[in-house]
PDB file of C-alpha atoms in Angstrom:
ATOM      1  CA  MET X   1      21.395   2.401   0.336  1.00  0.00           C
ATOM      2  CA  ASP X   2      22.319  -1.193  -0.506  1.00  0.00           C
ATOM      3  CA  GLN X   3      20.628  -2.270   2.727  1.00  0.00           C
ATOM      4  CA  MET X   4      17.352  -0.628   1.669  1.00  0.00           C
ATOM      5  CA  ILE X   5      17.510  -2.306  -1.743  1.00  0.00           C
ATOM      6  CA  GLU X   6      18.153  -5.661  -0.076  1.00  0.00           C
ATOM      7  CA  THR X   7      15.304  -5.040   2.379  1.00  0.00           C
ATOM      8  CA  GLU X   8      12.971  -4.178  -0.504  1.00  0.00           C
ATOM      9  CA  ARG X   9      13.955  -7.359  -2.325  1.00  0.00           C
ATOM     10  CA  LYS X  10      13.203  -9.472   0.762  1.00  0.00           C
ATOM     11  CA  VAL X  11       9.932  -7.709   1.538  1.00  0.00           C
ATOM     12  CA  LEU X  12       8.577  -7.927  -1.996  1.00  0.00           C
ATOM     13  CA  ALA X  13       9.525 -11.606  -2.204  1.00  0.00           C
ATOM     14  CA  SER X  14       7.275 -12.158   0.838  1.00  0.00           C
ATOM     15  CA  GLY X  15       4.068 -10.775  -0.717  1.00  0.00           C
ATOM     16  CA  ILE X  16       1.316 -12.819  -2.335  1.00  0.00           C
ATOM     17  CA  GLU X  17       0.714 -11.786  -5.948  1.00  0.00           C
ATOM     18  CA  ILE X  18      -2.944 -11.192  -6.788  1.00  0.00           C
ATOM     19  CA  ASN X  19      -4.537  -9.859  -9.959  1.00  0.00           C
ATOM     20  CA  TYR X  20      -7.690  -7.840  -9.384  1.00  0.00           C
ATOM     21  CA  LEU X  21     -10.255  -7.395 -12.142  1.00  0.00           C
ATOM     22  CA  ALA X  22     -11.633  -3.987 -13.092  1.00  0.00           C
ATOM     23  CA  ASN X  23     -14.078  -2.387 -10.634  1.00  0.00           C
ATOM     24  CA  GLU X  24     -12.957  -4.343  -7.570  1.00  0.00           C
ATOM     25  CA  PHE X  25     -12.434  -2.548  -4.264  1.00  0.00           C
ATOM     26  CA  LEU X  26      -9.220  -3.260  -2.396  1.00  0.00           C
ATOM     27  CA  PHE X  27     -10.710  -1.448   0.579  1.00  0.00           C
ATOM     28  CA  ARG X  28     -13.167   1.316   1.367  1.00  0.00           C
ATOM     29  CA  GLN X  29     -12.759   4.477   3.394  1.00  0.00           C
ATOM     30  CA  GLY X  30     -13.532   3.767   7.046  1.00  0.00           C
ATOM     31  CA  GLN X  31     -12.843   0.029   6.715  1.00  0.00           C
ATOM     32  CA  LYS X  32     -10.477  -1.537   9.225  1.00  0.00           C
ATOM     33  CA  ALA X  33      -7.035  -1.985   7.651  1.00  0.00           C
ATOM     34  CA  GLU X  34      -6.334  -5.726   7.404  1.00  0.00           C
ATOM     35  CA  PHE X  35      -3.909  -5.770   4.459  1.00  0.00           C
ATOM     36  CA  VAL X  36      -1.095  -3.761   2.905  1.00  0.00           C
ATOM     37  CA  PHE X  37      -1.138  -3.642  -0.897  1.00  0.00           C
ATOM     38  CA  TYR X  38       1.817  -3.077  -3.205  1.00  0.00           C
ATOM     39  CA  PHE X  39       0.506  -1.784  -6.534  1.00  0.00           C
ATOM     40  CA  GLN X  40       2.588  -3.241  -9.359  1.00  0.00           C
ATOM     41  CA  GLY X  41       0.639  -2.258 -12.438  1.00  0.00           C
ATOM     42  CA  GLY X  42      -2.723  -1.485 -13.943  1.00  0.00           C
ATOM     43  CA  GLU X  43      -4.924   1.437 -13.016  1.00  0.00           C
ATOM     44  CA  ILE X  44      -6.608   2.323  -9.729  1.00  0.00           C
ATOM     45  CA  SER X  45      -8.847   5.066  -8.417  1.00  0.00           C
ATOM     46  CA  LEU X  46      -8.279   6.495  -4.942  1.00  0.00           C
ATOM     47  CA  LYS X  47     -11.130   8.483  -3.386  1.00  0.00           C
ATOM     48  CA  SER X  48     -11.762  10.136  -0.048  1.00  0.00           C
ATOM     49  CA  PHE X  49     -14.150  12.644   1.467  1.00  0.00           C
ATOM     50  CA  ASN X  50     -11.415  15.223   0.775  1.00  0.00           C
ATOM     51  CA  ALA X  51     -11.071  14.105  -2.870  1.00  0.00           C
ATOM     52  CA  PRO X  52     -14.480  12.637  -3.867  1.00  0.00           C
ATOM     53  CA  GLU X  53     -13.746  12.979  -7.589  1.00  0.00           C
ATOM     54  CA  GLY X  54     -10.869  10.575  -7.083  1.00  0.00           C
ATOM     55  CA  ILE X  55      -7.305  10.333  -8.209  1.00  0.00           C
ATOM     56  CA  ILE X  56      -6.488   7.960 -11.044  1.00  0.00           C
ATOM     57  CA  TYR X  57      -3.122   6.270 -10.572  1.00  0.00           C
ATOM     58  CA  GLN X  58      -1.210   4.123 -13.049  1.00  0.00           C
ATOM     59  CA  ALA X  59       2.379   5.179 -12.515  1.00  0.00           C
ATOM     60  CA  CYS X  60       5.206   3.481 -10.634  1.00  0.00           C
ATOM     61  CA  PRO X  61       4.734   0.807  -7.975  1.00  0.00           C
ATOM     62  CA  ILE X  62       3.561   2.083  -4.605  1.00  0.00           C
ATOM     63  CA  PHE X  63       2.382   0.714  -1.260  1.00  0.00           C
ATOM     64  CA  LEU X  64      -1.188   1.327  -0.077  1.00  0.00           C
ATOM     65  CA  GLY X  65      -2.206   1.044   3.567  1.00  0.00           C
ATOM     66  CA  ILE X  66       1.140   1.048   5.360  1.00  0.00           C
ATOM     67  CA  SER X  67       0.385   3.776   7.894  1.00  0.00           C
ATOM     68  CA  GLU X  68      -3.127   2.445   8.570  1.00  0.00           C
ATOM     69  CA  VAL X  69      -1.822  -1.048   9.372  1.00  0.00           C
ATOM     70  CA  MET X  70       1.166   0.203  11.383  1.00  0.00           C
ATOM     71  CA  GLU X  71      -1.001   2.558  13.444  1.00  0.00           C
ATOM     72  CA  GLY X  72      -3.996   0.213  13.719  1.00  0.00           C
ATOM     73  CA  LYS X  73      -6.275   2.749  12.039  1.00  0.00           C
ATOM     74  CA  LYS X  74      -9.100   2.571   9.524  1.00  0.00           C
ATOM     75  CA  HIS X  75      -8.519   3.465   5.887  1.00  0.00           C
ATOM     76  CA  THR X  76      -8.780   7.185   5.171  1.00  0.00           C
ATOM     77  CA  PHE X  77      -9.599   6.624   1.484  1.00  0.00           C
ATOM     78  CA  SER X  78     -11.074   3.998  -0.834  1.00  0.00           C
ATOM     79  CA  ALA X  79      -9.075   2.121  -3.478  1.00  0.00           C
ATOM     80  CA  GLU X  80     -10.768   0.553  -6.497  1.00  0.00           C
ATOM     81  CA  THR X  81      -9.326  -0.950  -9.665  1.00  0.00           C
ATOM     82  CA  ILE X  82     -10.278   0.671 -12.961  1.00  0.00           C
ATOM     83  CA  GLN X  83      -8.705  -2.040 -15.087  1.00  0.00           C
ATOM     84  CA  THR X  84      -7.125  -5.375 -14.298  1.00  0.00           C
ATOM     85  CA  SER X  85      -4.323  -4.579 -11.875  1.00  0.00           C
ATOM     86  CA  LYS X  86      -1.540  -6.527 -10.217  1.00  0.00           C
ATOM     87  CA  PHE X  87      -0.673  -6.316  -6.517  1.00  0.00           C
ATOM     88  CA  LEU X  88       1.447  -7.943  -3.890  1.00  0.00           C
ATOM     89  CA  VAL X  89      -0.694  -8.391  -0.795  1.00  0.00           C
ATOM     90  CA  PHE X  90       0.520  -8.609   2.803  1.00  0.00           C
ATOM     91  CA  GLU X  91      -1.861  -9.696   5.564  1.00  0.00           C
ATOM     92  CA  LYS X  92      -1.698  -7.357   8.592  1.00  0.00           C
ATOM     93  CA  ASN X  93      -0.084  -9.755  11.106  1.00  0.00           C
ATOM     94  CA  TYR X  94       2.380 -11.025   8.519  1.00  0.00           C
ATOM     95  CA  PHE X  95       3.259  -7.440   7.566  1.00  0.00           C
ATOM     96  CA  LEU X  96       3.869  -6.548  11.219  1.00  0.00           C
ATOM     97  CA  MET X  97       6.042  -9.659  11.580  1.00  0.00           C
ATOM     98  CA  LEU X  98       8.130  -8.507   8.578  1.00  0.00           C
ATOM     99  CA  MET X  99       8.744  -5.257  10.460  1.00  0.00           C
ATOM    100  CA  GLN X 100      10.463  -7.300  13.172  1.00  0.00           C
ATOM    101  CA  GLU X 101      12.178  -9.848  10.930  1.00  0.00           C
ATOM    102  CA  PHE X 102      14.250  -7.514   8.756  1.00  0.00           C
ATOM    103  CA  ASP X 103      16.543  -4.987  10.447  1.00  0.00           C
ATOM    104  CA  PHE X 104      15.864  -2.170   7.992  1.00  0.00           C
ATOM    105  CA  ALA X 105      12.148  -2.876   7.445  1.00  0.00           C
ATOM    106  CA  PRO X 106      10.889  -0.118   9.793  1.00  0.00           C
ATOM    107  CA  SER X 107      13.012   2.497   7.978  1.00  0.00           C
ATOM    108  CA  TYR X 108      12.050   1.083   4.588  1.00  0.00           C
ATOM    109  CA  PHE X 109       8.308   1.181   5.315  1.00  0.00           C
ATOM    110  CA  GLU X 110       8.533   4.636   6.860  1.00  0.00           C
ATOM    111  CA  GLN X 111      10.167   5.851   3.649  1.00  0.00           C
ATOM    112  CA  LYS X 112       7.479   4.159   1.512  1.00  0.00           C
ATOM    113  CA  SER X 113       4.693   5.632   3.641  1.00  0.00           C
ATOM    114  CA  LYS X 114       6.158   9.114   3.174  1.00  0.00           C
ATOM    115  CA  GLU X 115       6.412   8.523  -0.587  1.00  0.00           C
ATOM    116  CA  PHE X 116       2.697   7.745  -0.665  1.00  0.00           C
ATOM    117  CA  GLU X 117       1.862  10.837   1.384  1.00  0.00           C
ATOM    118  CA  SER X 118       3.960  13.075  -0.872  1.00  0.00           C
ATOM    119  CA  ILE X 119       2.162  11.844  -4.026  1.00  0.00           C
ATOM    120  CA  PHE X 120      -1.358  11.785  -2.606  1.00  0.00           C
ATOM    121  CA  THR X 121      -1.381  14.796  -0.279  1.00  0.00           C
ATOM    122  CA  GLU X 122      -5.121  15.380  -0.837  1.00  0.00           C
ATOM    123  CA  LEU X 123      -5.902  11.888   0.520  1.00  0.00           C
ATOM    124  CA  VAL X 124      -3.895  12.278   3.716  1.00  0.00           C
ATOM    125  CA  PRO X 125      -5.887  13.672   6.657  1.00  0.00           C
ATOM    126  CA  HIS X 126      -4.437  16.842   8.122  1.00  0.00           C
TER     127      HIS X 126
END
């Protein structure tokens, strides 16, 4: 467990912190995944064809876009800020390099991807 905590510390220290204003899209459904986002605070809306009314999220930090970047897929949902929100942003190639640089990064990101899927089951394609 200490190794995962250390991996998380290293990974998060590698992200670029960006504050998004209200009503800004991080990405749209069907868009090619070029970034991984780590939501740190604020409020975001996640929408998909399966959940067009959207899911409002303002809880604990969570990664957005891990599986899409790792699998080279397009986003399966849209993410838009509702209020000013803070993120760590990882460019796709840099994110993939982190997977190679840290021994426990693949396990860490797999765990984080599953956390996302367990919270937002209606956004995950079946």
